[in-house]
Short mmCIF file of C-alpha atoms and ligand atoms in Angstrom, two decimals:
data_model
loop_
_atom_site.label_atom_id
_atom_site.label_comp_id
_atom_site.label_asym_id
_atom_site.label_seq_id
_atom_site.Cartn_x
_atom_site.Cartn_y
_atom_site.Cartn_z
CA UNK A 3 82.01 170.48 12.24
CA UNK A 4 79.15 172.79 11.19
CA UNK A 5 79.47 176.54 11.71
CA UNK A 6 78.33 179.81 10.15
CA UNK A 7 80.68 182.76 10.53
CA UNK A 8 81.86 185.64 8.31
CA UNK A 9 85.14 183.94 7.40
CA UNK A 10 87.97 181.92 8.92
CA UNK A 11 90.73 184.33 7.91
CA UNK A 12 90.54 186.55 10.95
CA UNK A 13 91.40 183.78 13.44
CA UNK A 14 94.86 185.16 14.29
CA UNK A 15 93.53 188.67 15.05
CA UNK A 16 90.80 187.06 17.18
CA UNK A 17 93.34 184.91 19.06
CA UNK A 18 95.41 187.96 19.97
CA UNK A 19 92.41 189.87 21.28
CA UNK A 20 90.93 186.91 23.16
CA UNK A 21 94.28 186.37 24.90
CA UNK A 22 94.41 190.06 25.83
CA UNK A 23 90.95 189.75 27.40
CA UNK A 24 91.99 186.57 29.22
CA UNK A 25 94.85 188.43 30.87
CA UNK A 26 92.18 190.63 32.55
CA UNK A 27 89.88 187.73 33.48
CA UNK A 28 91.80 186.20 36.35
CA UNK A 29 88.84 184.67 38.21
CA UNK A 30 87.66 182.89 35.07
CA UNK A 31 91.23 181.73 34.43
CA UNK A 32 91.36 180.09 37.88
CA UNK A 33 88.05 178.38 37.17
CA UNK A 34 89.36 177.20 33.80
CA UNK A 35 92.45 175.69 35.43
CA UNK A 36 90.32 173.79 37.96
CA UNK A 37 87.79 172.74 35.30
CA UNK A 38 90.64 171.36 33.16
CA UNK A 39 91.67 169.06 36.02
CA UNK A 40 88.26 168.07 37.40
CA UNK A 41 86.14 168.05 34.20
CA UNK A 42 82.88 168.83 36.04
CA UNK A 43 81.03 169.42 32.73
CA UNK A 44 82.22 166.22 31.06
CA UNK A 45 80.17 165.46 27.90
CA UNK A 46 77.47 167.97 28.77
CA UNK A 47 76.12 169.81 25.72
CA UNK A 48 75.92 173.53 26.43
CA UNK A 49 74.25 175.93 23.98
CA UNK A 50 75.29 179.54 24.55
CA UNK A 51 73.32 182.43 23.06
CA UNK A 52 75.59 185.30 24.11
CA UNK A 53 77.26 188.32 22.53
CA UNK A 54 80.19 186.87 20.59
CA UNK A 55 83.01 188.95 22.10
CA UNK A 56 86.54 188.31 23.34
CA UNK A 57 85.14 187.86 26.87
CA UNK A 58 82.51 185.34 25.78
CA UNK A 59 85.22 183.44 23.92
CA UNK A 60 87.03 182.98 27.22
CA UNK A 61 83.85 181.67 28.82
CA UNK A 62 83.33 179.20 25.95
CA UNK A 63 86.97 178.04 26.24
CA UNK A 64 86.52 177.61 30.01
CA UNK A 65 83.37 175.51 29.58
CA UNK A 66 85.14 173.37 27.01
CA UNK A 67 88.12 172.93 29.37
CA UNK A 68 85.57 171.60 31.87
CA UNK A 69 84.62 168.85 29.43
CA UNK A 70 81.50 170.46 27.89
CA UNK A 71 80.55 170.30 24.22
CA UNK A 72 79.95 174.00 23.66
CA UNK A 73 78.23 175.72 20.78
CA UNK A 74 77.65 179.45 20.44
CA UNK A 75 75.33 181.83 18.62
CA UNK A 76 74.84 185.59 18.92
CA UNK A 77 72.35 187.18 21.30
CA UNK A 78 72.16 190.29 19.11
CA UNK A 79 72.54 190.64 15.33
CA UNK A 80 75.02 193.53 15.62
CA UNK A 81 77.24 192.54 18.56
CA UNK A 82 79.32 189.76 16.99
CA UNK A 83 83.08 190.28 16.72
CA UNK A 84 83.82 188.31 13.54
CA UNK A 85 87.50 187.76 14.37
CA UNK A 86 86.50 186.15 17.68
CA UNK A 87 84.04 183.81 15.94
CA UNK A 88 86.83 182.90 13.53
CA UNK A 89 89.31 182.16 16.35
CA UNK A 90 86.84 179.93 18.21
CA UNK A 91 86.12 177.88 15.10
CA UNK A 92 89.69 177.62 13.79
CA UNK A 93 91.72 177.25 16.99
CA UNK A 94 89.24 175.75 19.46
CA UNK A 95 86.87 173.69 17.30
CA UNK A 96 83.93 175.43 18.92
CA UNK A 97 80.96 175.66 16.52
CA UNK A 98 79.88 179.28 16.20
CA UNK A 99 76.81 180.55 14.35
CA UNK A 100 77.10 184.34 14.28
CA UNK A 101 77.91 187.07 11.78
CA UNK A 102 77.99 190.77 12.59
CA UNK A 103 75.09 192.45 10.79
CA UNK A 104 73.07 189.27 10.22
CA UNK A 105 69.39 189.96 9.60
CA UNK A 106 66.58 188.84 11.91
CA UNK A 107 65.85 185.72 9.85
CA UNK A 108 69.46 184.51 10.02
CA UNK A 109 69.63 185.49 13.71
CA UNK A 110 66.72 183.15 14.53
CA UNK A 111 68.02 180.49 12.14
CA UNK A 112 71.27 180.46 14.11
CA UNK A 113 69.36 179.97 17.36
CA UNK A 114 67.46 177.08 15.75
CA UNK A 115 70.68 175.48 14.53
CA UNK A 116 72.12 175.67 18.03
CA UNK A 117 69.06 173.93 19.41
CA UNK A 118 69.45 171.19 16.79
CA UNK A 119 72.49 170.06 18.85
CA UNK A 120 70.00 169.03 21.59
CA UNK A 121 71.60 170.96 24.45
CA UNK A 122 71.39 169.89 28.09
CA UNK A 123 72.16 173.38 29.38
CA UNK A 124 71.03 176.66 27.82
CA UNK A 125 73.08 179.78 28.54
CA UNK A 126 71.17 182.89 27.52
CA UNK A 127 71.61 186.65 27.28
CA UNK A 128 68.05 187.93 26.86
CA UNK A 129 66.22 184.55 27.04
CA UNK A 130 65.87 183.98 23.29
CA UNK A 131 67.06 180.35 23.57
CA UNK A 132 64.68 179.54 26.43
CA UNK A 133 61.88 181.30 24.65
CA UNK A 134 62.39 179.28 21.45
CA UNK A 135 62.69 175.99 23.39
CA UNK A 136 59.37 176.68 25.14
CA UNK A 137 57.50 177.90 22.05
CA UNK A 138 58.85 175.93 19.08
CA UNK A 139 61.12 173.14 20.34
CA UNK A 140 59.26 171.65 23.31
CA UNK A 141 60.54 168.14 22.47
CA UNK A 142 64.00 169.26 23.71
CA UNK A 143 62.82 169.96 27.25
CA UNK A 144 63.11 166.35 28.44
CA UNK A 145 66.83 166.48 27.68
CA UNK A 146 67.52 169.80 29.41
CA UNK A 147 69.06 169.92 32.90
CA UNK A 148 68.68 173.67 33.26
CA UNK A 149 69.83 177.06 32.14
CA UNK A 150 71.41 180.36 33.11
CA UNK A 151 70.44 183.92 32.21
CA UNK A 152 72.77 186.89 31.97
CA UNK A 153 70.52 189.96 31.77
CA UNK A 154 67.87 191.93 33.62
CA UNK A 155 65.63 191.74 30.53
CA UNK A 156 66.00 187.95 30.33
CA UNK A 157 65.30 187.45 34.03
CA UNK A 158 62.11 189.53 33.71
CA UNK A 159 60.96 187.30 30.81
CA UNK A 160 61.76 184.14 32.80
CA UNK A 161 59.93 185.35 35.91
CA UNK A 162 56.91 185.99 33.73
CA UNK A 163 57.19 182.41 32.38
CA UNK A 164 57.46 181.07 35.93
CA UNK A 165 54.44 183.10 37.07
CA UNK A 166 52.42 181.84 34.12
CA UNK A 167 53.51 178.26 34.97
CA UNK A 168 55.12 177.64 31.59
CA UNK A 169 58.77 177.49 32.66
CA UNK A 170 59.74 173.84 32.22
CA UNK A 171 63.28 173.66 33.66
CA UNK A 172 65.38 175.40 36.34
CA UNK A 173 67.23 178.59 35.43
CA UNK A 174 69.82 180.51 37.43
CA UNK A 175 69.38 184.28 37.32
CA UNK A 176 73.06 185.16 36.91
CA UNK A 177 72.09 188.81 36.43
CA UNK A 178 70.83 189.02 40.00
CA UNK A 179 74.11 187.94 41.64
CA UNK A 180 75.74 190.90 43.41
CA UNK A 181 79.02 190.16 41.66
CA UNK A 182 77.15 190.55 38.38
CA UNK A 183 74.72 193.48 38.36
CA UNK A 184 76.55 195.73 40.83
CA UNK A 185 79.61 195.70 38.57
CA UNK A 186 78.73 194.61 35.00
CA UNK A 187 75.41 196.50 34.77
CA UNK A 188 76.71 199.59 36.58
CA UNK A 189 80.41 200.05 35.76
CA UNK A 190 80.42 197.92 32.61
CA UNK A 191 77.38 199.54 30.98
CA UNK A 192 78.43 202.96 32.28
CA UNK A 193 81.80 202.84 30.57
CA UNK A 194 80.91 200.87 27.43
CA UNK A 195 77.86 203.02 26.66
CA UNK A 196 79.90 206.22 26.69
CA UNK A 197 82.59 204.36 24.72
CA UNK A 198 80.02 203.41 22.04
CA UNK A 199 78.65 206.96 21.77
CA UNK A 200 82.11 208.46 21.54
CA UNK A 201 83.45 205.92 19.01
CA UNK A 202 80.36 206.36 16.81
CA UNK A 203 80.21 210.16 16.89
CA UNK A 204 83.42 211.58 18.39
CA UNK A 205 81.33 214.31 20.07
CA UNK A 206 82.50 216.20 23.13
CA UNK A 207 80.43 215.15 26.13
CA UNK A 208 81.44 218.05 28.39
CA UNK A 209 78.71 220.69 28.55
CA UNK A 210 76.11 218.52 26.80
CA UNK A 211 72.68 217.71 28.22
CA UNK A 212 72.63 213.93 28.41
CA UNK A 213 69.21 212.38 29.03
CA UNK A 214 69.43 208.96 30.70
CA UNK A 215 66.12 207.12 30.41
CA UNK A 216 65.80 204.61 33.25
CA UNK A 217 67.67 204.55 36.56
CA UNK A 218 68.21 200.84 37.13
CA UNK A 219 71.79 199.60 37.57
CA UNK A 220 72.63 200.27 33.91
CA UNK A 221 71.07 203.75 34.00
CA UNK A 222 72.92 204.56 37.23
CA UNK A 223 76.19 203.60 35.54
CA UNK A 224 75.51 205.60 32.38
CA UNK A 225 74.47 208.70 34.38
CA UNK A 226 77.57 208.47 36.58
CA UNK A 227 79.97 208.21 33.64
CA UNK A 228 78.23 210.94 31.60
CA UNK A 229 78.50 213.23 34.62
CA UNK A 230 82.17 212.29 34.99
CA UNK A 231 82.77 213.44 31.42
CA UNK A 232 81.24 216.82 32.19
CA UNK A 233 77.65 216.40 31.00
CA UNK A 234 74.57 217.89 32.63
CA UNK A 235 72.61 214.73 33.29
CA UNK A 236 68.82 214.51 33.18
CA UNK A 237 67.20 211.28 34.39
CA UNK A 238 63.71 210.14 33.39
CA UNK A 239 61.99 207.43 35.43
CA UNK A 240 58.60 205.90 36.18
CA UNK A 241 59.59 204.46 39.57
CA UNK A 242 59.28 207.06 42.37
CA UNK A 243 62.06 205.54 44.52
CA UNK A 244 64.52 205.47 41.67
CA UNK A 245 63.54 209.00 40.64
CA UNK A 246 64.23 210.17 44.20
CA UNK A 247 67.55 208.37 44.22
CA UNK A 248 68.54 210.02 40.92
CA UNK A 249 67.59 213.41 42.34
CA UNK A 250 69.71 212.92 45.45
CA UNK A 251 72.57 211.57 43.35
CA UNK A 252 72.63 215.08 41.89
CA UNK A 253 70.77 214.79 38.58
CA UNK A 254 67.83 216.68 37.09
CA UNK A 255 64.68 214.52 37.10
CA UNK A 256 61.71 215.27 34.84
CA UNK A 257 59.24 213.60 32.46
CA UNK A 258 60.45 212.76 28.96
CA UNK A 259 58.04 215.30 27.46
CA UNK A 260 60.22 218.02 29.05
CA UNK A 261 63.58 216.29 28.76
CA UNK A 262 63.00 215.76 25.02
CA UNK A 263 63.19 219.54 24.48
CA UNK A 264 66.46 219.92 26.42
CA UNK A 265 68.60 216.91 25.58
CA UNK A 266 71.60 216.82 23.25
CA UNK A 267 72.21 213.08 23.72
CA UNK A 268 69.55 210.52 24.69
CA UNK A 269 70.35 207.05 26.06
CA UNK A 270 67.56 204.53 26.74
CA UNK A 271 68.23 201.81 29.34
CA UNK A 272 64.78 200.91 30.64
CA UNK A 273 64.09 197.40 29.30
CA UNK A 274 60.71 198.67 28.12
CA UNK A 275 59.15 199.50 24.79
CA UNK A 276 58.58 202.88 23.01
CA UNK A 277 60.47 205.03 25.50
CA UNK A 278 61.41 207.54 22.79
CA UNK A 279 58.57 208.01 20.33
CA UNK A 280 56.86 210.41 17.91
CA UNK A 281 55.78 213.00 20.48
CA UNK A 282 59.39 213.21 21.74
CA UNK A 283 61.10 213.29 18.32
CA UNK A 284 58.79 216.18 17.35
CA UNK A 285 60.18 218.51 20.01
CA UNK A 286 63.87 217.49 19.99
CA UNK A 287 66.56 220.03 19.11
CA UNK A 288 68.33 219.98 15.76
CA UNK A 289 71.31 217.58 15.63
CA UNK A 290 70.53 215.49 18.70
CA UNK A 291 72.03 212.04 19.16
CA UNK A 292 69.75 209.17 20.13
CA UNK A 293 70.87 205.69 21.19
CA UNK A 294 69.88 202.65 23.20
CA UNK A 295 71.82 200.58 25.71
CA UNK A 296 68.94 198.35 26.84
CA UNK A 297 68.93 194.72 25.71
CA UNK A 298 66.38 194.84 22.86
CA UNK A 299 65.92 197.37 20.04
CA UNK A 300 62.40 198.22 21.19
CA UNK A 301 63.10 201.28 23.34
CA UNK A 302 63.37 203.78 20.47
CA UNK A 303 60.47 203.82 18.00
CA UNK A 304 62.61 203.76 14.88
CA UNK A 305 59.47 203.15 12.80
CA UNK A 306 58.05 206.50 14.02
CA UNK A 307 61.32 208.22 13.20
CA UNK A 308 61.29 206.82 9.66
CA UNK A 309 57.67 207.84 9.08
CA UNK A 310 58.27 211.38 10.36
CA UNK A 311 61.35 211.91 8.20
CA UNK A 312 61.49 213.35 4.73
CA UNK A 313 64.88 211.70 4.20
CA UNK A 314 67.61 209.77 5.97
CA UNK A 315 71.22 209.03 5.17
CA UNK A 316 74.30 207.44 6.67
CA UNK A 317 76.21 210.23 8.42
CA UNK A 318 79.11 208.09 9.75
CA UNK A 319 79.65 204.38 10.45
CA UNK A 320 76.88 203.34 12.83
CA UNK A 321 75.11 206.74 12.59
CA UNK A 322 71.93 207.31 10.54
CA UNK A 323 70.82 210.93 10.20
CA UNK A 324 67.04 211.45 9.94
CA UNK A 325 65.73 214.80 8.64
CA UNK A 326 62.23 215.49 9.94
CA UNK A 327 59.51 217.43 8.09
CA UNK A 328 60.36 220.41 10.31
CA UNK A 329 63.95 220.31 8.97
CA UNK A 330 65.53 219.21 12.24
CA UNK A 331 67.99 216.34 12.21
CA UNK A 332 68.04 213.39 14.59
CA UNK A 333 71.09 211.08 14.61
CA UNK A 334 70.35 207.48 15.54
CA UNK A 335 73.26 205.22 16.52
CA UNK A 336 73.36 201.51 15.64
CA UNK A 337 69.71 201.31 14.50
CA UNK A 338 68.60 201.57 18.13
CA UNK A 339 70.40 198.35 19.07
CA UNK A 340 72.84 198.08 21.98
CA UNK A 341 75.19 201.01 21.35
CA UNK A 342 77.96 199.61 23.54
CA UNK A 343 78.23 196.31 21.69
CA UNK A 344 77.34 197.49 18.19
CA UNK A 345 79.54 200.59 18.03
CA UNK A 346 82.18 199.56 20.61
CA UNK A 347 83.35 196.27 22.17
CA UNK A 348 80.90 195.83 25.05
CA UNK A 349 82.02 195.83 28.67
CA UNK A 350 85.70 195.53 29.48
CA UNK A 351 87.07 192.08 30.26
CA UNK A 352 87.82 192.66 33.93
CA UNK A 353 84.13 193.25 34.69
CA UNK A 354 82.89 190.42 32.45
CA UNK A 355 85.30 188.23 34.45
CA UNK A 356 82.86 188.18 37.37
CA UNK A 357 79.74 187.81 35.21
CA UNK A 358 81.19 184.83 33.37
CA UNK A 359 82.64 183.28 36.53
CA UNK A 360 79.01 183.21 37.71
CA UNK A 361 77.96 181.56 34.44
CA UNK A 362 80.63 178.86 34.66
CA UNK A 363 80.03 178.08 38.34
CA UNK A 364 76.25 178.00 37.88
CA UNK A 365 76.64 175.48 35.04
CA UNK A 366 78.69 173.31 37.40
CA UNK A 367 76.13 173.78 40.20
CA UNK A 368 73.28 172.81 37.87
CA UNK A 369 74.96 169.53 37.00
CA UNK A 370 75.85 168.69 40.61
CA UNK A 371 72.35 169.51 41.89
CA UNK A 372 70.24 168.42 38.92
CA UNK A 373 68.12 165.99 40.98
CA UNK A 374 67.15 168.63 43.56
CA UNK A 375 66.14 171.49 41.29
CA UNK A 376 62.61 172.39 40.19
CA UNK A 377 61.35 174.38 37.21
CA UNK A 378 61.95 177.77 38.81
CA UNK A 379 64.08 180.87 38.45
CA UNK A 380 66.81 180.45 41.09
CA UNK A 381 69.11 183.06 42.58
CA UNK A 382 72.83 182.36 42.23
CA UNK A 383 73.82 180.52 45.45
CA UNK A 384 75.33 182.98 47.94
CA UNK A 385 78.48 180.89 48.34
CA UNK A 386 79.21 181.31 44.61
CA UNK A 387 78.68 185.09 44.76
CA UNK A 388 80.93 185.50 47.82
CA UNK A 389 83.60 183.20 46.41
CA UNK A 390 83.76 185.24 43.19
CA UNK A 391 84.05 188.50 45.15
CA UNK A 392 86.91 187.04 47.23
CA UNK A 393 88.75 185.72 44.19
CA UNK A 394 88.31 189.03 42.36
CA UNK A 395 89.71 190.98 45.29
CA UNK A 396 92.60 188.53 45.61
CA UNK A 397 93.41 188.77 41.91
CA UNK A 398 93.41 192.56 42.22
CA UNK A 399 95.90 192.29 45.10
CA UNK A 400 93.53 193.87 47.62
CA UNK A 401 93.37 192.50 51.16
CA UNK A 402 90.51 193.19 53.56
CA UNK A 403 89.97 192.94 57.32
CA UNK A 404 88.49 189.96 59.15
CA UNK A 405 86.18 190.16 62.14
CA UNK A 406 87.78 189.55 65.54
CA UNK A 407 86.18 186.92 67.83
CA UNK A 408 84.82 189.79 69.95
CA UNK A 409 83.23 191.46 66.93
CA UNK A 410 81.67 188.20 65.73
CA UNK A 411 80.18 187.60 69.15
CA UNK A 412 78.80 191.15 69.25
CA UNK A 413 77.10 190.75 65.88
CA UNK A 414 75.43 187.56 67.11
CA UNK A 415 74.17 189.06 70.36
CA UNK A 416 71.27 191.37 71.13
CA UNK A 417 71.95 192.25 74.79
CA UNK A 418 74.65 194.90 74.37
CA UNK A 419 73.45 198.45 73.61
CA UNK A 420 75.26 201.70 74.48
N1 ADE B 502 77.57 192.22 27.52
C1 ADE B 502 78.06 193.45 27.68
N2 ADE B 502 79.37 193.48 27.38
C2 ADE B 502 79.72 192.23 27.01
C3 ADE B 502 80.93 191.65 26.59
N3 ADE B 502 82.06 192.35 26.50
N4 ADE B 502 80.91 190.34 26.29
C4 ADE B 502 79.76 189.64 26.38
N5 ADE B 502 78.60 190.13 26.76
C5 ADE B 502 78.57 191.43 27.09
#
């Protein structure tokens, strides 16, 4: 079996941590048990380009239990947990191509190697697999049944491909399922982003001005958790509705040109490019912390920062301190890559449980419905979303009410008013 990982010696450490995560992923465990009996993915080649974490390991093991031939590469050069890669290779015979800290060339080489296995399903986190298939490996398309996409950023890329009529196979937008973005993007990103900042810097959040750039589901989560830790939260937005929502959620709202002068900690989660740039770095206070929790490392103009600096040095693990010409220092975490996965462990397992349950069930749905699907971006079928919510509640031991016959009838009628 071919693989490319840091080493195979950390397999035991990885096993322990993957099992710990599994104990918090009860919906995925149920799916794995059913998959093991029914083998709905029998002999299907699935290429996964996902963050190589303990949670992803449990997804890969679930897909394999369902009969799939799974291979895995990283969806970010800094997010790989090397012990997890080691465990998957040594104990599960799952080919992994991922090393924490790999450079861009190796990152894309790993994606290419994964595609050499001629996958029938692509499972993406950011759409790098799909993008490479459509640009450089078009000959693979005839073999591909479909794909799934985990992130907001990836779904935006895919919708653009669909609009431009280049998308050549069906893809399920896992990100858009309610059981995904309402929990993973909000509570997962909220917690893991603060976790990454704290692990990298050990700064006190209480009393700090935290600037949250972007008020999508991830931004909402980050703002909520920063506030919970005692920060004064400033939100920057370009969307008037979201800006209004942030205001009424109790945050300061202002343009970045103003926020840049006030912030102590900056977090970008917009999905767009050059959110923090030269004009902002120029007016920042001495000693600020700057990081990104959006999918790609394009939100902070690190090139600008380098050009404006007379020197830079490593201040701590994951923290690079830039000294500007004006003498002020700016601390950048994890090179502007995902702070939660580079400096911490990503979202906790119990929230990834629902995201990856969506991934596994969409793979099954793709195979069952392959003849009916067109080359479009599809929403996750509602029955899958609702089923995952029910199973998650059940596994948490929470019961809910059911409508009475009278209530059901009322909801289906229009005659009764006051
Ligand atoms: N994305 C965010 N957190 C993650 C995790 N723990 N595993 C995989 N992908 C993630």
